[in-house]
Coordinates of C-alpha atoms and ligand atoms in Angstrom, one line a residue:
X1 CA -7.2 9.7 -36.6
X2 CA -7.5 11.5 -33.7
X3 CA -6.3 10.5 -30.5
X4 CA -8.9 9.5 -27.9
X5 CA -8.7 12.4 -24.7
X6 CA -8.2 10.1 -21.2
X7 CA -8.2 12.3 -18.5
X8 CA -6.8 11.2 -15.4
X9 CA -8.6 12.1 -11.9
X10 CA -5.9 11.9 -9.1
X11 CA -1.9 11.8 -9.7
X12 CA -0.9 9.2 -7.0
X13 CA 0.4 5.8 -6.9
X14 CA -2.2 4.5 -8.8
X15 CA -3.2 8.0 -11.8
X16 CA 0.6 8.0 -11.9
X17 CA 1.2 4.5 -13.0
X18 CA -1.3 4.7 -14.9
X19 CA 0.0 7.6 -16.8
X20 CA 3.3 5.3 -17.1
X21 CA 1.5 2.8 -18.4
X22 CA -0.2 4.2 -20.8
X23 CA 3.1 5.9 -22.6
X24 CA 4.9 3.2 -22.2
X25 CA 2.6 0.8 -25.0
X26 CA 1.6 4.6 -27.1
X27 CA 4.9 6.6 -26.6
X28 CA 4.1 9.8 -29.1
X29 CA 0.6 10.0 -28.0
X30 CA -1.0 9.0 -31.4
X31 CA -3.4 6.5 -29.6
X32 CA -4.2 8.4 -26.4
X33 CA -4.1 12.2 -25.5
X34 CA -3.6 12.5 -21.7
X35 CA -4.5 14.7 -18.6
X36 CA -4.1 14.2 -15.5
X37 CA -5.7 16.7 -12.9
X38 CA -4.0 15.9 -9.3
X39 CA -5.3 17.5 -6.2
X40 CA -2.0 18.1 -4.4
X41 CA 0.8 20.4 -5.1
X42 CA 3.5 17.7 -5.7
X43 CA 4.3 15.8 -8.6
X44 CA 3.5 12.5 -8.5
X45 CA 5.6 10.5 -5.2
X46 CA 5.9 6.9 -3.7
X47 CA 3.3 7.5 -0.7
X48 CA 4.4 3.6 0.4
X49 CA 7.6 5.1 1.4
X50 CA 6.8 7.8 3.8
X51 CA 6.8 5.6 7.0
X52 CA 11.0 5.1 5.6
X53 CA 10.9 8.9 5.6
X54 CA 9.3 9.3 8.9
X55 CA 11.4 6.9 10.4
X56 CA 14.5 8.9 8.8
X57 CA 15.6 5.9 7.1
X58 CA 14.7 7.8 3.7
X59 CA 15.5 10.9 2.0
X60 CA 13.0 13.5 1.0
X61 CA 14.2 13.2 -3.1
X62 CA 14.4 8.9 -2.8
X63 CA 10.4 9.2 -2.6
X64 CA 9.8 11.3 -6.1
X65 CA 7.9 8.9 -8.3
X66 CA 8.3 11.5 -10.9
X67 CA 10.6 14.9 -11.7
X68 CA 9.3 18.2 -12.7
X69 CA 9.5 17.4 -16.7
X70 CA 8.2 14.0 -16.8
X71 CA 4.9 15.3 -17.9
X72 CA 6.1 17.4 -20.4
X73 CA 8.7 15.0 -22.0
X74 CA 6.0 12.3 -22.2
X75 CA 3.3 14.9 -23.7
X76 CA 1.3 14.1 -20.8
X77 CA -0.8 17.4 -19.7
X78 CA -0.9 17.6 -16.3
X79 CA -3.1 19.9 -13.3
X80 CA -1.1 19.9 -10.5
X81 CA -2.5 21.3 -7.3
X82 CA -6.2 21.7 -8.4
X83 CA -8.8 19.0 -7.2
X84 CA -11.8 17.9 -10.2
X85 CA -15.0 19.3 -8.2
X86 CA -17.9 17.5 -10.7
X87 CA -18.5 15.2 -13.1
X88 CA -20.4 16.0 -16.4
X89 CA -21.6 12.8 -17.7
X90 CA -23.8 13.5 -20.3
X91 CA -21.9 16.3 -21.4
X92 CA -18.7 14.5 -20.9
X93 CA -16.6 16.8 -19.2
X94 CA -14.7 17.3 -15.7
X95 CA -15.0 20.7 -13.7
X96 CA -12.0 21.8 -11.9
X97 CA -11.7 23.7 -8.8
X98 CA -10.1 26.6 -10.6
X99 CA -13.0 27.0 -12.9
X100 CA -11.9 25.3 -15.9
X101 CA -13.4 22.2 -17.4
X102 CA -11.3 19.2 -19.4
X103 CA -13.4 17.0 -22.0
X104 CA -13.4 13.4 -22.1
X105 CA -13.8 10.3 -24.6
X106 CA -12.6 8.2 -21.3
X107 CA -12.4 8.9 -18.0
X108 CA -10.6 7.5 -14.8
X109 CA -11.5 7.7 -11.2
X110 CA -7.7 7.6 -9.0
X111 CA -9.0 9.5 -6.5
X112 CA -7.2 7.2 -3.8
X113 CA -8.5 7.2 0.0
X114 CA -8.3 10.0 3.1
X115 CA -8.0 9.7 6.5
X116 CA -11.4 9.1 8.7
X117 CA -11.0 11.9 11.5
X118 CA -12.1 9.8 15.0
X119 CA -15.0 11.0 16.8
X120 CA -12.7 12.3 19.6
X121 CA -13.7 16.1 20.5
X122 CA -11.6 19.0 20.0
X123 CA -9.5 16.8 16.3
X124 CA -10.8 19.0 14.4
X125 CA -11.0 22.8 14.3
X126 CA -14.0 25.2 13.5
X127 CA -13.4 25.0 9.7
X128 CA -13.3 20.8 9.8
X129 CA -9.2 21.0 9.2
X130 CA -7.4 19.1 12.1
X131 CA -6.3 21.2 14.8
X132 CA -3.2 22.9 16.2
X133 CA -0.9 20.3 16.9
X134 CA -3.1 17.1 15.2
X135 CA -1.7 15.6 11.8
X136 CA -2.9 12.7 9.5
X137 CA -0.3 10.2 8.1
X138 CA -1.5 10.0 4.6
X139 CA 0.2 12.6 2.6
X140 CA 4.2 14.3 2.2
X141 CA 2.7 17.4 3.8
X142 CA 1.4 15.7 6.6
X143 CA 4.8 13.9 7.1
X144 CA 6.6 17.1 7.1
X145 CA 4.6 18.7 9.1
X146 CA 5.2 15.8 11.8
X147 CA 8.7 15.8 11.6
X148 CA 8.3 19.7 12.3
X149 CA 6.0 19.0 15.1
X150 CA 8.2 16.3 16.6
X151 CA 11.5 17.2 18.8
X152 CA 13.5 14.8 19.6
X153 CA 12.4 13.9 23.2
X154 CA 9.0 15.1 23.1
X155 CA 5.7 13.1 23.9
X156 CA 3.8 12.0 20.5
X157 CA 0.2 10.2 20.7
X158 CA -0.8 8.3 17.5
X159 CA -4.4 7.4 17.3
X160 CA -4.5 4.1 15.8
X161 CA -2.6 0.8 16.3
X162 CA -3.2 -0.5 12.6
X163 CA -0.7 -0.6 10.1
X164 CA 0.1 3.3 9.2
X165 CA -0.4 4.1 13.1
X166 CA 2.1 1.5 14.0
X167 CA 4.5 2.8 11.3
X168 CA 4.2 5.9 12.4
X169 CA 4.8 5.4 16.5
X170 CA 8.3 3.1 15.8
X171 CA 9.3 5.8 13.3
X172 CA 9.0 8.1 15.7
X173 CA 10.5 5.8 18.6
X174 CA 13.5 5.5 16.5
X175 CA 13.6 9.2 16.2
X176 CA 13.8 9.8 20.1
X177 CA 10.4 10.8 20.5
X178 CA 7.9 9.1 23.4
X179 CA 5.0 7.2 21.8
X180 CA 2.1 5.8 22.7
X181 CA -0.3 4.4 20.6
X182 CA -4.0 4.4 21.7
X183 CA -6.3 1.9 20.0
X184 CA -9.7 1.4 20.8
X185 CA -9.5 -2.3 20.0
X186 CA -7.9 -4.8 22.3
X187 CA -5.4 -6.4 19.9
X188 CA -2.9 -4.1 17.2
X189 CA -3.6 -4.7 13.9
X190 CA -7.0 -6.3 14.2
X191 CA -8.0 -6.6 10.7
X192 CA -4.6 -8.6 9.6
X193 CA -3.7 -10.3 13.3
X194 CA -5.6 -12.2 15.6
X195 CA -5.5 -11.8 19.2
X196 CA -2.4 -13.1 20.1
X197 CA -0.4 -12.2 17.0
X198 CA -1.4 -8.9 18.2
X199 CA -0.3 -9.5 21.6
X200 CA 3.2 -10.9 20.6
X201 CA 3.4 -7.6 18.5
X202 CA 2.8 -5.0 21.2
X203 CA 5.4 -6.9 23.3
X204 CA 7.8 -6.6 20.6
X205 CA 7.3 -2.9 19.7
X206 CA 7.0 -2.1 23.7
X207 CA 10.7 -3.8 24.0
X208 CA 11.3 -0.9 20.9
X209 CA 9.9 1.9 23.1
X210 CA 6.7 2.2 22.2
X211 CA 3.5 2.5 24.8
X212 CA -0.1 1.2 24.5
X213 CA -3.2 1.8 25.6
X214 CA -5.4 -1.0 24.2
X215 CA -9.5 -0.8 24.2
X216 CA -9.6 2.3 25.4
X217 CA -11.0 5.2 23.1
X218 CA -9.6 8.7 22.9
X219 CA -12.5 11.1 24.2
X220 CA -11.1 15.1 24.0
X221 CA -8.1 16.2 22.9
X222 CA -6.5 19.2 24.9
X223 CA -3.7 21.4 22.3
X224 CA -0.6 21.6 25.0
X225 CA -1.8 19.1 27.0
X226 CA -3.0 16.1 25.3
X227 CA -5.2 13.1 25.0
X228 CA -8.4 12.5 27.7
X229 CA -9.0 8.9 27.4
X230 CA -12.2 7.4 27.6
X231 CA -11.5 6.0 31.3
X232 CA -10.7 9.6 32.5
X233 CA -6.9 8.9 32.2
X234 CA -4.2 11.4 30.4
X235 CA -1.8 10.8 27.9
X236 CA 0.8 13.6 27.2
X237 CA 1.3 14.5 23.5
X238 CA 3.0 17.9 21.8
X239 CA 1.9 15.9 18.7
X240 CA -1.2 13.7 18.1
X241 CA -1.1 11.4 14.9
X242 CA -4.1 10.4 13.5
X243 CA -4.2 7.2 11.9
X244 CA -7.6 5.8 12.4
X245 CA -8.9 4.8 9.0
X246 CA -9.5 5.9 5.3
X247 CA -12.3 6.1 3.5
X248 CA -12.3 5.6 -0.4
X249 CA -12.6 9.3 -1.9
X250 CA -16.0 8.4 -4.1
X251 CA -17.8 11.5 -3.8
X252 CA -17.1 12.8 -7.2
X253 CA -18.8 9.3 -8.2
X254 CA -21.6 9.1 -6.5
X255 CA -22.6 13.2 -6.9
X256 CA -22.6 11.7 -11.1
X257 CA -24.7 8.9 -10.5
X258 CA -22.4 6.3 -10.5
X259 CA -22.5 3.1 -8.8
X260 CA -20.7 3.2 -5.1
X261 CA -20.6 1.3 -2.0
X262 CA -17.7 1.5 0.3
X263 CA -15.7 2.2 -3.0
X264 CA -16.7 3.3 -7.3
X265 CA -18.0 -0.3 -8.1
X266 CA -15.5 -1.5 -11.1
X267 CA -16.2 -5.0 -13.0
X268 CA -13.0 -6.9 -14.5
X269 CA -12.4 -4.3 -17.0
X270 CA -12.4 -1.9 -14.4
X271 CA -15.4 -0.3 -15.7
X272 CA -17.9 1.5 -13.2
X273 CA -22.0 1.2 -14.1
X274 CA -20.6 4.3 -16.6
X275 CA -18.9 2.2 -19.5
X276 CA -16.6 5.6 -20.3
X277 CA -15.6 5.8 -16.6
X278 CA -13.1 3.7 -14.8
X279 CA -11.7 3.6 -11.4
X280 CA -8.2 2.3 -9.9
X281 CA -6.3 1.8 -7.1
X282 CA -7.9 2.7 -3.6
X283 CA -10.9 4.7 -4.8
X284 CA -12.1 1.6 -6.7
X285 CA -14.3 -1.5 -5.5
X286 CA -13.4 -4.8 -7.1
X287 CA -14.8 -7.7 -6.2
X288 CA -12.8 -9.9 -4.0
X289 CA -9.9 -7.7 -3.8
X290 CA -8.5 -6.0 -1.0
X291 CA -7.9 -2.5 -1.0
X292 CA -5.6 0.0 0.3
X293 CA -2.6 -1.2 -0.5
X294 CA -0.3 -0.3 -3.5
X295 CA 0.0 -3.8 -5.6
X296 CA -3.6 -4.3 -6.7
X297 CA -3.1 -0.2 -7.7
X298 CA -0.3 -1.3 -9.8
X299 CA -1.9 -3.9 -11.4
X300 CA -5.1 -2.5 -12.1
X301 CA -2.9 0.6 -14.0
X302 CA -1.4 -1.8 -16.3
X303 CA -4.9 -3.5 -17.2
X304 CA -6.7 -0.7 -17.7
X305 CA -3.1 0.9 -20.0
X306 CA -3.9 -2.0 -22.1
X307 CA -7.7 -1.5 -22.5
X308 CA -7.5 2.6 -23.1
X309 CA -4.4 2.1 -25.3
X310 CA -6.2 -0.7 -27.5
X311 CA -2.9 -2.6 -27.1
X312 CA -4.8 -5.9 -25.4
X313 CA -9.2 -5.5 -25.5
X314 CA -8.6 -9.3 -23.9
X315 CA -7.0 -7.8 -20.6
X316 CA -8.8 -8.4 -17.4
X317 CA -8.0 -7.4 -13.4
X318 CA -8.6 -10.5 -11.5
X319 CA -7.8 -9.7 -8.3
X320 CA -4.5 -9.9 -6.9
X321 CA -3.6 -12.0 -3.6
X322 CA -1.6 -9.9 -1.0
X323 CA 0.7 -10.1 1.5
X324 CA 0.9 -6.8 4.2
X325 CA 4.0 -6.4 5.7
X326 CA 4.6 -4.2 8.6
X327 CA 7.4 -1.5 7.4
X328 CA 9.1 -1.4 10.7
X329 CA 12.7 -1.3 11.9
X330 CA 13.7 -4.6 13.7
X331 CA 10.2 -6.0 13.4
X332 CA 9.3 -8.3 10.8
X333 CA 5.7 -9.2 10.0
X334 CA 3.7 -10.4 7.2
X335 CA 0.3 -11.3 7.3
X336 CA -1.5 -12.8 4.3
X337 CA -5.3 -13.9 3.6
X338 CA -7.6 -15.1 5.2
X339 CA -5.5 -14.9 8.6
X340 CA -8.2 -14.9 11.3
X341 CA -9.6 -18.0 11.0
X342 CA -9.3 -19.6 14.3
X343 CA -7.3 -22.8 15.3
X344 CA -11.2 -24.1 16.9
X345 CA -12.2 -23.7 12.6
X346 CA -13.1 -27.4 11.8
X347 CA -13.4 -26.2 8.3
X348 CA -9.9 -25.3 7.6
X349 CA -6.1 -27.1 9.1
X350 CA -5.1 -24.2 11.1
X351 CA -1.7 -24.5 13.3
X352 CA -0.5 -21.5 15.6
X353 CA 3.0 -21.3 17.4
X354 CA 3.7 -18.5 20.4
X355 CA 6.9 -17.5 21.4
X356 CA 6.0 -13.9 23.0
X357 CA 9.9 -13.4 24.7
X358 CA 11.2 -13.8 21.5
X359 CA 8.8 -12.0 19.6
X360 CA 7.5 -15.1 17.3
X361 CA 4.3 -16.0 16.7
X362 CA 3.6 -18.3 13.6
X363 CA 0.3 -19.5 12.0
X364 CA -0.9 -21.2 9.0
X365 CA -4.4 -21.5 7.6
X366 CA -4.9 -24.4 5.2
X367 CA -7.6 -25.3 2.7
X368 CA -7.1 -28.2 -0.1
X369 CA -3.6 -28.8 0.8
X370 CA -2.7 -24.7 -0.4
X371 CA -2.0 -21.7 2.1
X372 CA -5.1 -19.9 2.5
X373 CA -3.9 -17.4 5.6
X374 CA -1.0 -16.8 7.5
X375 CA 0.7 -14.5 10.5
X376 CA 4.5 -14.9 10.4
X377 CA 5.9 -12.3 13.1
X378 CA 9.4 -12.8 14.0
X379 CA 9.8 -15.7 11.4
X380 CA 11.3 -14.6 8.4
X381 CA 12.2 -18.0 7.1
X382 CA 8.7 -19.3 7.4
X383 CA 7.4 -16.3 5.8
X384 CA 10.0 -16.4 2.7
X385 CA 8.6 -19.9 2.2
X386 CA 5.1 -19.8 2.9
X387 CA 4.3 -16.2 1.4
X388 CA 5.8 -17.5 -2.0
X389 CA 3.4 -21.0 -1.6
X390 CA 0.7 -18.3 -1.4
X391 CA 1.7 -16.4 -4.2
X392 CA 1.9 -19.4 -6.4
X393 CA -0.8 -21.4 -5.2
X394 CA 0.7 -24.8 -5.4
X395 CA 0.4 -27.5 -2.7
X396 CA 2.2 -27.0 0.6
X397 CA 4.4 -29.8 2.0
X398 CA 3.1 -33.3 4.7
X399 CA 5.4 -31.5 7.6
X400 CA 2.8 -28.6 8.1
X401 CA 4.9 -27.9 11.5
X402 CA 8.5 -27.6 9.7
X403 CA 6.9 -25.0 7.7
X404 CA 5.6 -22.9 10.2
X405 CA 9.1 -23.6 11.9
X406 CA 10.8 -22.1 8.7
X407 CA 12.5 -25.6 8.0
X408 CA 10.5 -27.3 5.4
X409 CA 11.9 -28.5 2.1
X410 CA 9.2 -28.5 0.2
X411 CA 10.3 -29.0 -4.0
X412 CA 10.3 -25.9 -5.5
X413 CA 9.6 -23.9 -2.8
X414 CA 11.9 -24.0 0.0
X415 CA 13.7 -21.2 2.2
X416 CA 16.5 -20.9 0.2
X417 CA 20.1 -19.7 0.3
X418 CA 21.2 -19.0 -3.2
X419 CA 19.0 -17.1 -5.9
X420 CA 19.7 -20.4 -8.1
X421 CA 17.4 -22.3 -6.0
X422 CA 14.8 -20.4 -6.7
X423 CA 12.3 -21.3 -8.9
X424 CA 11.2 -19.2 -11.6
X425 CA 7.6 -18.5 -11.0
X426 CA 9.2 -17.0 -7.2
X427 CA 7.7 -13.3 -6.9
X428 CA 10.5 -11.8 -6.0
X429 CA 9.0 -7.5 -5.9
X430 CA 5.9 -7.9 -4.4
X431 CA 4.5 -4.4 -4.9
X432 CA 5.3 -4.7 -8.5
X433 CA 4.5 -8.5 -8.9
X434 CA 8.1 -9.4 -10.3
X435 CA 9.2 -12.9 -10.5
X436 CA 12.9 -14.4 -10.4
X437 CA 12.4 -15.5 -14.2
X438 CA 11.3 -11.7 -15.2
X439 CA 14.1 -10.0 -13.2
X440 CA 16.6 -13.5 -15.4
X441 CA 14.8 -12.6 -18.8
X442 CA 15.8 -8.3 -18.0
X443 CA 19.4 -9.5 -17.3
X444 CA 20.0 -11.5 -20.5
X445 CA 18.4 -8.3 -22.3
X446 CA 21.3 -6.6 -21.1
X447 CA 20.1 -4.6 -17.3
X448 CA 22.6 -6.3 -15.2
X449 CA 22.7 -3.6 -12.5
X450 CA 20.1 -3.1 -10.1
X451 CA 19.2 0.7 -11.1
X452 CA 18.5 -1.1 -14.8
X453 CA 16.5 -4.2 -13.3
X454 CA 14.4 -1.8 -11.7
X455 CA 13.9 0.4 -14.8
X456 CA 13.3 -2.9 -16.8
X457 CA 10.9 -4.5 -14.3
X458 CA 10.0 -1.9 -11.7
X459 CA 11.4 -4.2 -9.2
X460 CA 12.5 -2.3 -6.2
X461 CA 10.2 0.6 -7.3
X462 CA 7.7 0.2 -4.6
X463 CA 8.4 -0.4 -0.8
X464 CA 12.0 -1.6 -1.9
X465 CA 11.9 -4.3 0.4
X466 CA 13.5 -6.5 -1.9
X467 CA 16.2 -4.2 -3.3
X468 CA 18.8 -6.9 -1.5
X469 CA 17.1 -10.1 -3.6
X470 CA 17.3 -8.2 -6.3
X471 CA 20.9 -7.3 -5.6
X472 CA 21.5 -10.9 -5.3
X473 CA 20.1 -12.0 -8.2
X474 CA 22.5 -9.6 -10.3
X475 CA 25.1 -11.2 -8.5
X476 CA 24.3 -14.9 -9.3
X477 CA 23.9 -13.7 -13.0
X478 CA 27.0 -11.8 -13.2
X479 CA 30.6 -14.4 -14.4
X480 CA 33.0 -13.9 -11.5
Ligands
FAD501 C1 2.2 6.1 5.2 C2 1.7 5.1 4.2 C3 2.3 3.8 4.1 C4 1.8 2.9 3.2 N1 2.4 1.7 3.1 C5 2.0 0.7 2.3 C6 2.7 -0.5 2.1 O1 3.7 -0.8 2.7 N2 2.2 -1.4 1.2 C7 1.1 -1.1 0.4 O2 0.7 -1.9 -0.4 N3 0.4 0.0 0.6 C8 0.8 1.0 1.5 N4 0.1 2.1 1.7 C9 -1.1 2.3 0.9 C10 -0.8 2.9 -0.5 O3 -0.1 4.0 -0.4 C11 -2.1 3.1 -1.3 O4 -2.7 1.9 -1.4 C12 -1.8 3.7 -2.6 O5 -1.3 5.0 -2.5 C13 -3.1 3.8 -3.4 O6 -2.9 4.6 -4.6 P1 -4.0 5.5 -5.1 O7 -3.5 6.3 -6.3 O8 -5.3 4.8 -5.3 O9 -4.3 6.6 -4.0 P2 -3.3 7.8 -3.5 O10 -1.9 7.4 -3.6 O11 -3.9 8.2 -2.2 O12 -3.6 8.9 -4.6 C14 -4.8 9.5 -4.8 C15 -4.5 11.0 -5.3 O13 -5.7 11.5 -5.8 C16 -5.8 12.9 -5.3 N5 -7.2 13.3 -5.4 C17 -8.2 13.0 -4.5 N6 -9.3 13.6 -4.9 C18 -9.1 14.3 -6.0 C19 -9.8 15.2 -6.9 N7 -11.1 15.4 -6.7 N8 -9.2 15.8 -7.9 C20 -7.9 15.5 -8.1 N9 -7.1 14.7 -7.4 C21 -7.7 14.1 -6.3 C22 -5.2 12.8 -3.9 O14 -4.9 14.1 -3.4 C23 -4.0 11.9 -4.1 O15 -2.9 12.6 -4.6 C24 0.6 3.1 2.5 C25 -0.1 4.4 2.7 C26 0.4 5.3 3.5 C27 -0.3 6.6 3.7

């Protein structure tokens, strides 16, 4: 029988996986002939993990998702550094930008996202690439070419106090440079904080070094001199780092007729309003499920593996609940559903706690008893315990305050001090959705280090935020 051609449209967190996936349940390629066409020059690499590499807390090689003959020892055929330019429905076929043309029985959208450029004049340059001295933070070449651009010392504006722009200015802090961050909002992080989470946050990160100017809009940027802002002040910057946005990549969709809104419209299956075309990770548009972050990438890849690989018709993406965390050195945030509901909500049990001096702010959103929302900033006991009660979805204890405080006990769910407390069902990898029983059952199947956890489970493969739970959990399992 011959195998059925999947090609592969994007080889980044998401195409990557996916490719991983799909040898992992059809090894020799009897069930599945694979391409994957990937627009940039590099193999496949952990993009979660550039802020680590721009804060220098992370080596260049520790971000390689793949080496130079994974492809080739996997009989996976792969297009490095040549972007698909059209999609041949009817006669089932992808164009390249090179001229050449792949044929499909299936095909997958993994296009990802790219950055929004600002309206700010002067960004961009004649040809629509940003200009001298302006750099994105989406890619590996865009973080080289900041650490190029920034000496030690010298003034750096990032444009854009969300996530990746936050990221990006304490990286740069840390590295000695002089940040400021210029948000045209007036609270950081507005789509994951409310106002005074956000508040609490830029006093934190301005005790770290880093500068704001809130509400105020960039209006012309000056190469040499800087950023005009929008009330006719200056801010000096060598370097200006764009972080503003992303916009799901769905043109290649939408130019075939597909279904699109703000990303490729997918159904549980992950199939777009073209049964032989699917879409993943941040290109797609799943209903109910936040995109832009890595987990629901990850989980859609395994899905779809079983769907294209025939090893499970049954399997279904259902959405997947996250948890953001702020990648930061000496700040620790999570924020998790629907966390703007406000404490004046009659229809929800919401509870807030400020502490701005010591950089804690705390608040919990309930509905029917469960954690629907939460901002845990300077609170990492509260957050251990409430992010796993969101996770799991089970009931969350009478003493709403001690939980906020970090001090409830709740059965199966508490703050706790040795892996053997706890439970099972516990996700322990977040980006890989890896629970304490998963990471046990590896262990007694004989991967007792943490390298072989992580090649068992994929724990510790994404942010590797919980490399030290991990770590501990190898330890509790391993006799004295
Ligand atoms: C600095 C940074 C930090 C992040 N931190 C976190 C985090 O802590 N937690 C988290 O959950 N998420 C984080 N994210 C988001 C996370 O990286 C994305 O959600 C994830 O990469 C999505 O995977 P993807 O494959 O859909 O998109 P991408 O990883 O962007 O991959 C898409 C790939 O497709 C390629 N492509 C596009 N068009 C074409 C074409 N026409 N032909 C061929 N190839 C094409 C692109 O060049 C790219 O290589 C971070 C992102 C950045 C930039």
């Amino acid at each position: 029988m011959r195998p059925r051609q999947v090609v592969v449209l994007g080889y980044g967190m998401a195409g990557a996986r996916l490719a991983e996936e799909i040898r992992r349940r059809d090894p020799d390629g009897t069930r599945v002939a694979l391409t994957v066409v990937g627009e940039e020059p590099h193999h496949a690499y952990n993009r979660v993990l550039l802020s680590a590499l721009l804060a220098g807390t992370m080596r260049p090689e520790a971000v390689r998702m793949h080496d130079e003959d994974w492809a080739g020892e996997h009989g996976v055929t792969l297009r490095l550094g040549v972007p698909a330019t059209r999609v041949d429905r009817p006669a089932r076929r992808v164009e390249l930008a090179d001229g050449s043309a792949v044929g499909y029985d299936s095909l997958v959208l993994a296009t990802g996202s790219k950055p929004v450029p600002p309206p700010v004049e002067g960004l961009l340059g004649e040809d629509g690439s940003p200009a001298e001295g302006v750099v994105a933070f989406r890619s590996l070449d865009d973080c080289e070419r900041i650490l190029d651009l920034a000496q030690v010392g010298a003034p750096v504006a990032v444009i854009g106090g969300g996530l990746l722009g936050l990221e990006a200015a304490r990286g740069l802090a840390g590295r000695g440079n002089l940040v400021t961050v210029v948000h045209q909002v007036g609270h950081l992080m507005e789509r994951q904080l409310d106002h005074e989470g956000g508040r609490v946050l830029a006093r934190t990160l301005g005790e770290l070094g880093v500068e704001f100017r809130l509400g105020i809009s960039a209006a012309r940027y000056q190469p040499g001199d800087g950023l005009k802002l929008d009330d006719g002040s200056q801010v000096e910057a060598d370097l200006v780092v764009v972080s503003a946005g992303v916009r799901a990549q769905t043109s290649l969709a939408a130019e075939a007729g597909i279904d699109v809104d703000r990303g490729v419209l997918v159904d549980d299956a992950l199939r777009t309003s073209d049964g032989r075309v699917h879409a993943i990770g941040d290109c797609a548009q799943h209903p109910g499920t936040v995109s832009g972050l890595v987990q629901p990438a990850w989980e859609q890849a395994e899905v779809l593996a079983d769907l294209l690989t025939g090893t499970s018709t049954a399997a279904r993406y259902r959405g997947t609940p996250v948890v953001t965390r702020l990648k930061a050195r000496d700040v620790d945030l999570a924020s998790v559903g629907e966390a703007l509901t406000e404490v004046t909500d009659d229809t929800a049990e919401v509870l807030s706690l400020s502490d701005p001096r010591r950089g804690r702010y705390g608040k919990l959103v309930i509905r029917d008893d469960r954690v629907a929302g939460a901002i845990l900033l300077g609170c990492p006991d509260a957050a251990a315990t409430i992010t796993q009660l969101y996770d799991r979805g089970v009931p969350v204890p009478e003493d709403r305050l001690a939980l906020l405080l970090g001090r409830a006990m709740p059965s199966g769910a508490e703050a706790v001090d040795s892996p053997a407390e706890l439970p099972s069902a516990a996700k322990v990898c977040q980006c890989n959705s890896v629970t304490k029983g998963r990471l046990v059952e590896a262990y007694r199947d004989g991967a007792t280090t943490v390298p072989e956890l992580a090649t068992a489970t994929r724990a510790t493969t994404g942010c590797g935020d919980c490399a030290n739970a991990v770590q501990e959990i190898a330890n509790w399992l391993t006799p004295e």
